[in-house]
Short mmCIF file of C-alpha atoms and ligand atoms in Angstrom, two decimals:
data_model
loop_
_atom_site.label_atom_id
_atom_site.label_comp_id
_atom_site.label_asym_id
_atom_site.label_seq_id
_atom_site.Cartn_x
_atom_site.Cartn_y
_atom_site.Cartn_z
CA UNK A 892 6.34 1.87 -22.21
CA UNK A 893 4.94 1.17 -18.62
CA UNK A 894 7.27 1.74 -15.45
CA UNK A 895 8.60 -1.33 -14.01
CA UNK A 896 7.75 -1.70 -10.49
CA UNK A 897 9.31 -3.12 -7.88
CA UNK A 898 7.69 -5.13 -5.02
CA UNK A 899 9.18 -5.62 -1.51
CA UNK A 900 9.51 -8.86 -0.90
CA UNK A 901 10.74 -9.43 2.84
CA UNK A 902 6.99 -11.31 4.04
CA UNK A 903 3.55 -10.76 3.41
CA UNK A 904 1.46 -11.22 0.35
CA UNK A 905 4.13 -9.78 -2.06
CA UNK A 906 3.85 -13.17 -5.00
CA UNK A 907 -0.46 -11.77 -5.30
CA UNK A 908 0.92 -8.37 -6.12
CA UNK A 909 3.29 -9.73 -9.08
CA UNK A 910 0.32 -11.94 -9.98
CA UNK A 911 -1.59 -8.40 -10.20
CA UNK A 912 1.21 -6.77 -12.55
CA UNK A 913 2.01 -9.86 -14.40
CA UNK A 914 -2.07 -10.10 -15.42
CA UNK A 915 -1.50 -6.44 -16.59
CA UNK A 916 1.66 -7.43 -18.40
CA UNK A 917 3.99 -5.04 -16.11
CA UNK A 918 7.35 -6.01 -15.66
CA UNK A 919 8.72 -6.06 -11.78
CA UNK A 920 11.38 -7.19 -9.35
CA UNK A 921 11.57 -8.24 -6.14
CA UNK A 922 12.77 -5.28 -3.66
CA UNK A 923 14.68 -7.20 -0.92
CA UNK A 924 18.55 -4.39 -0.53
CA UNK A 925 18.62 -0.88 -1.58
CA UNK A 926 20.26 -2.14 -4.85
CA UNK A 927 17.11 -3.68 -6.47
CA UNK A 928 15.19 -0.47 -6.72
CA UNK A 929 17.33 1.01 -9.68
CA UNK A 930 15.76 1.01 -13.13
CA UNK A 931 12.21 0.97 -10.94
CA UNK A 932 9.48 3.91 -11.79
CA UNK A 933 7.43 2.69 -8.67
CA UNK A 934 7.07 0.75 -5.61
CA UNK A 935 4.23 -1.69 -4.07
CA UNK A 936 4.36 -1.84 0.05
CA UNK A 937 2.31 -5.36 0.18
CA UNK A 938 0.72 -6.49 3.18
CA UNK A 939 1.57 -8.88 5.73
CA UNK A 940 3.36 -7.84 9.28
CA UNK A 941 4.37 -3.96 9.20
CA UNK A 942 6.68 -4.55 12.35
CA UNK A 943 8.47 -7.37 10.56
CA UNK A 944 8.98 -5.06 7.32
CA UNK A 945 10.20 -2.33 9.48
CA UNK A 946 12.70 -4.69 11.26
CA UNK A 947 13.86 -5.81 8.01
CA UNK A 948 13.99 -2.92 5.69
CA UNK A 949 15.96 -1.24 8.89
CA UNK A 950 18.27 -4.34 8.86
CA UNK A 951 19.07 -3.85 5.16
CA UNK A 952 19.23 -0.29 4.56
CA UNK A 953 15.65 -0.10 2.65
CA UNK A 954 14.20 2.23 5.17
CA UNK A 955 16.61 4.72 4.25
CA UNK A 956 16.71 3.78 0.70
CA UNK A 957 12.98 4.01 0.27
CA UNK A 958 12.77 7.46 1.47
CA UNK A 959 15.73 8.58 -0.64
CA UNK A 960 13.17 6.70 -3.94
CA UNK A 961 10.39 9.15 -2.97
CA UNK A 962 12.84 12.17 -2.75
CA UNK A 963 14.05 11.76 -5.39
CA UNK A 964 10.31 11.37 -7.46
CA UNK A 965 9.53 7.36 -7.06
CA UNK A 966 5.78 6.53 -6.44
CA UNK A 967 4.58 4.25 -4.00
CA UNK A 968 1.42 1.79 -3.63
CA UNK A 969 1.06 0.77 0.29
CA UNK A 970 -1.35 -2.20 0.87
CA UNK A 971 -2.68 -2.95 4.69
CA UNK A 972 0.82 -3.33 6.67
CA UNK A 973 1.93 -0.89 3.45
CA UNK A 974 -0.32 1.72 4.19
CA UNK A 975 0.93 1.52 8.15
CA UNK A 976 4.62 1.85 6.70
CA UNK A 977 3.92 4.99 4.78
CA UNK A 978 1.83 6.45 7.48
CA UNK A 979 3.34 9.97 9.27
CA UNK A 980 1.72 8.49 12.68
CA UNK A 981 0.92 5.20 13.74
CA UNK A 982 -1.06 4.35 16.42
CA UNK A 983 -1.64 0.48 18.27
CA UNK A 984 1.07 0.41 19.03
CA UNK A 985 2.90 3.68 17.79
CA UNK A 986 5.60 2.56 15.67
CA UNK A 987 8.23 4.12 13.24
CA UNK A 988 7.06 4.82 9.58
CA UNK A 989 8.59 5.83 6.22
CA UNK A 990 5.99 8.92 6.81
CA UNK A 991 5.86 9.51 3.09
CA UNK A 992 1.84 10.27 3.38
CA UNK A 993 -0.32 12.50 5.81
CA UNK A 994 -2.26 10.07 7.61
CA UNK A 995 -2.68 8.90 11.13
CA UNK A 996 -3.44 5.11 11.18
CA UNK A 997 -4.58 2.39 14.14
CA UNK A 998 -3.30 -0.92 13.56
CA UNK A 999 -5.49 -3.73 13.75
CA UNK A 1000 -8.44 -0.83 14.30
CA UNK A 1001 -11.02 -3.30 13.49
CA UNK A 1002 -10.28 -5.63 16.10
CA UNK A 1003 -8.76 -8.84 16.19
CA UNK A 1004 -11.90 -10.43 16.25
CA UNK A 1005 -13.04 -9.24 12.69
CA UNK A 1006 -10.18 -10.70 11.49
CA UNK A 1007 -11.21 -10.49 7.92
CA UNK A 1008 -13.53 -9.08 5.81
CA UNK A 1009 -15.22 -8.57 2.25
CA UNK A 1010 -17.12 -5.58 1.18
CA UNK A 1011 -18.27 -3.96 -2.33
CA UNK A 1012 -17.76 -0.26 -2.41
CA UNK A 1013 -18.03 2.71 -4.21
CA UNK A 1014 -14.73 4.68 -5.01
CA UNK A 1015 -13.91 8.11 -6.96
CA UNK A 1016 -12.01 6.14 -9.90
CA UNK A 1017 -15.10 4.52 -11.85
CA UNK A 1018 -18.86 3.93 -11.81
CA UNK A 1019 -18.86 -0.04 -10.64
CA UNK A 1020 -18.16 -0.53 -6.74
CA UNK A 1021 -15.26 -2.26 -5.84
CA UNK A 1022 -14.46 -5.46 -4.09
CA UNK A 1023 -12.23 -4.76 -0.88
CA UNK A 1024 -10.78 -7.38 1.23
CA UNK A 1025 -9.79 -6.32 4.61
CA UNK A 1026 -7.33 -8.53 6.59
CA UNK A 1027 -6.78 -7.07 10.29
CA UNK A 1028 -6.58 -3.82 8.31
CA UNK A 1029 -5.42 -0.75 10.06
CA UNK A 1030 -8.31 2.13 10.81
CA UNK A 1031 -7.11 5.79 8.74
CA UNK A 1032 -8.13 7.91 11.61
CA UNK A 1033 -7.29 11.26 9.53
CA UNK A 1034 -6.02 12.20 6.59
CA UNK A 1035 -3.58 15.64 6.29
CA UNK A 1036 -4.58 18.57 4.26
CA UNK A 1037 -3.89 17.64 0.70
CA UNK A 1038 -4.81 13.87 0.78
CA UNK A 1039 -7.50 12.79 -1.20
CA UNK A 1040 -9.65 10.43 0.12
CA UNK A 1041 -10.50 7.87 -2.98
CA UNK A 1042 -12.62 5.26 -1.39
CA UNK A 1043 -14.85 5.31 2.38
CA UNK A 1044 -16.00 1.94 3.92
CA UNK A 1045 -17.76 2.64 7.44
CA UNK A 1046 -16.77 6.35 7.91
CA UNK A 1047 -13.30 6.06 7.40
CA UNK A 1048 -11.05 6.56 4.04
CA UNK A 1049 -9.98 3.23 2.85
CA UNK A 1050 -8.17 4.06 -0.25
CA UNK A 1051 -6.12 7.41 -0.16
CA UNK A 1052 -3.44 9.47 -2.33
CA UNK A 1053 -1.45 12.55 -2.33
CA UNK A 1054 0.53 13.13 -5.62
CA UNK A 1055 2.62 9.67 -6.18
CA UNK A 1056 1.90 8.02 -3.28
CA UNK A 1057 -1.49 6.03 -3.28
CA UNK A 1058 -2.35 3.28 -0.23
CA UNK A 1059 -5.26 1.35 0.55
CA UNK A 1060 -6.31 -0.51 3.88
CA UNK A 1061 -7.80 -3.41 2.00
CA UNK A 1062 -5.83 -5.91 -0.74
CA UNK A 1063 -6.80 -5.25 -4.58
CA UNK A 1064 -4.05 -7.97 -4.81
CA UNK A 1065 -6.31 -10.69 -3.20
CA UNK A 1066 -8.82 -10.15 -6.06
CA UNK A 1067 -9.18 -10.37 -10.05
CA UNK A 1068 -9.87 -6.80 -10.32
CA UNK A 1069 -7.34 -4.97 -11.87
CA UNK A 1070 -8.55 -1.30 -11.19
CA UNK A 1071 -6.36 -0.24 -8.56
CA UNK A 1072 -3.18 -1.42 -9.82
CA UNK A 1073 -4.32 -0.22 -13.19
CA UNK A 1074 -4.35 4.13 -11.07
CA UNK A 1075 -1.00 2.93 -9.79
CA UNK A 1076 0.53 2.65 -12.81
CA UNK A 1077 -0.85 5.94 -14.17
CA UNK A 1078 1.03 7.24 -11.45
CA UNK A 1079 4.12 5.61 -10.93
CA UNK A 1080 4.73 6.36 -15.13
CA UNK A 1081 3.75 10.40 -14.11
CA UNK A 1082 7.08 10.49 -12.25
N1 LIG B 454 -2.25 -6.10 11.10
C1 LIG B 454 -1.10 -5.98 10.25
C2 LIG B 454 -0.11 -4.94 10.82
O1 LIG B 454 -0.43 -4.29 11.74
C3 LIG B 454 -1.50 -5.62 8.83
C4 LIG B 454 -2.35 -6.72 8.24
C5 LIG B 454 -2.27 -6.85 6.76
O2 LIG B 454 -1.37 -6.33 6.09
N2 LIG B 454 -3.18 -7.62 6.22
O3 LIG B 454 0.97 -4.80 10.33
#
């Protein structure tokens, strides 16, 4: 059986990411209070506005109750604002962070100019490139010993993962392709 994942759902793109698991025929749940995560293997960080999440999740108890999940085993998938909430440091402003991964990140480190973005890319977990869709996506300025850098577009990592915990800069969820919620399953049903 595959892990049921759960998707915070305070703002953001959070309805393409169920799109994503429903096309894969995953169940999920909507993460809004520490209570939704139980009976959940794994849990997506979509994007949208990482200082609203953080306001909220504080608000509700799901910072704390998120970090508790990963103690205690529970994979995580961070998308754009995702990727800045499981970040150890972030940058552009600095702001607080889960800081369940080893990586440094700049918000908005494309500019706000190049708002958005398409490119096709290779990555480390098939042949094909990839389509990646970049949405005032933070910059991964370094990655901590141990983190293995899955996908580069323009010199910096743009898909990353250290054991269960897996985040990209870009949206899989904004496209067809199933690949990268496909890994994150492999992983969330590891723990
Ligand atoms: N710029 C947003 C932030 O800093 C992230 C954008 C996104 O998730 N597409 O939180």
């Amino acid at each position: 059986m595959t892990a049921r994942i759960g998707i915070v759902a305070i703002q953001g793109d959070y309805e393409a990411h169920a799109k994503g698991l429903e096309r894969l025929g995953v169940g999920h749940a909507f993460v809004r209070t520490p209570g939704d995560l139980a009976g959940i293997k794994g849990v997506i960080l979509p994007g949208g506005e990482s200082t609203t999440h953080l306001k909220v999740m504080k608000e509700e108890g799901l910072f704390d109750a998120l970090q508790r999940f990963a103690a205690n085993g529970g994979a995580f998938f961070g998308t754009c604002a995702g990727a800045i909430l499981l970040a150890r440091e972030v940058h552009g402003p600095p702001q607080a962070s889960l800081g369940l991964l080893d990586i440094s990140v700049l918000r908005n480190g494309y500019g706000r100019q190049l708002a958005s973005d398409v490119h096709l890319g290779p990555t480390r977990l098939r042949q094909e490139p990839l389509e990646m869709v970049f949405i005032r996506a933070p910059i991964i300025e370094s990655v901590g010993e141990g983190v293995e850098v899955l996908a580069e577009d323009a010199g910096h990592p743009v898909l990353v993962r250290r054991g269960q915990i897996l985040a990209s800069t870009f949206h899989p969820e904004l496209t067809s392709d199933t690949l990268i919620h496909e890994y994150f399953l492999k992983l969330a049903a590891q723990g």
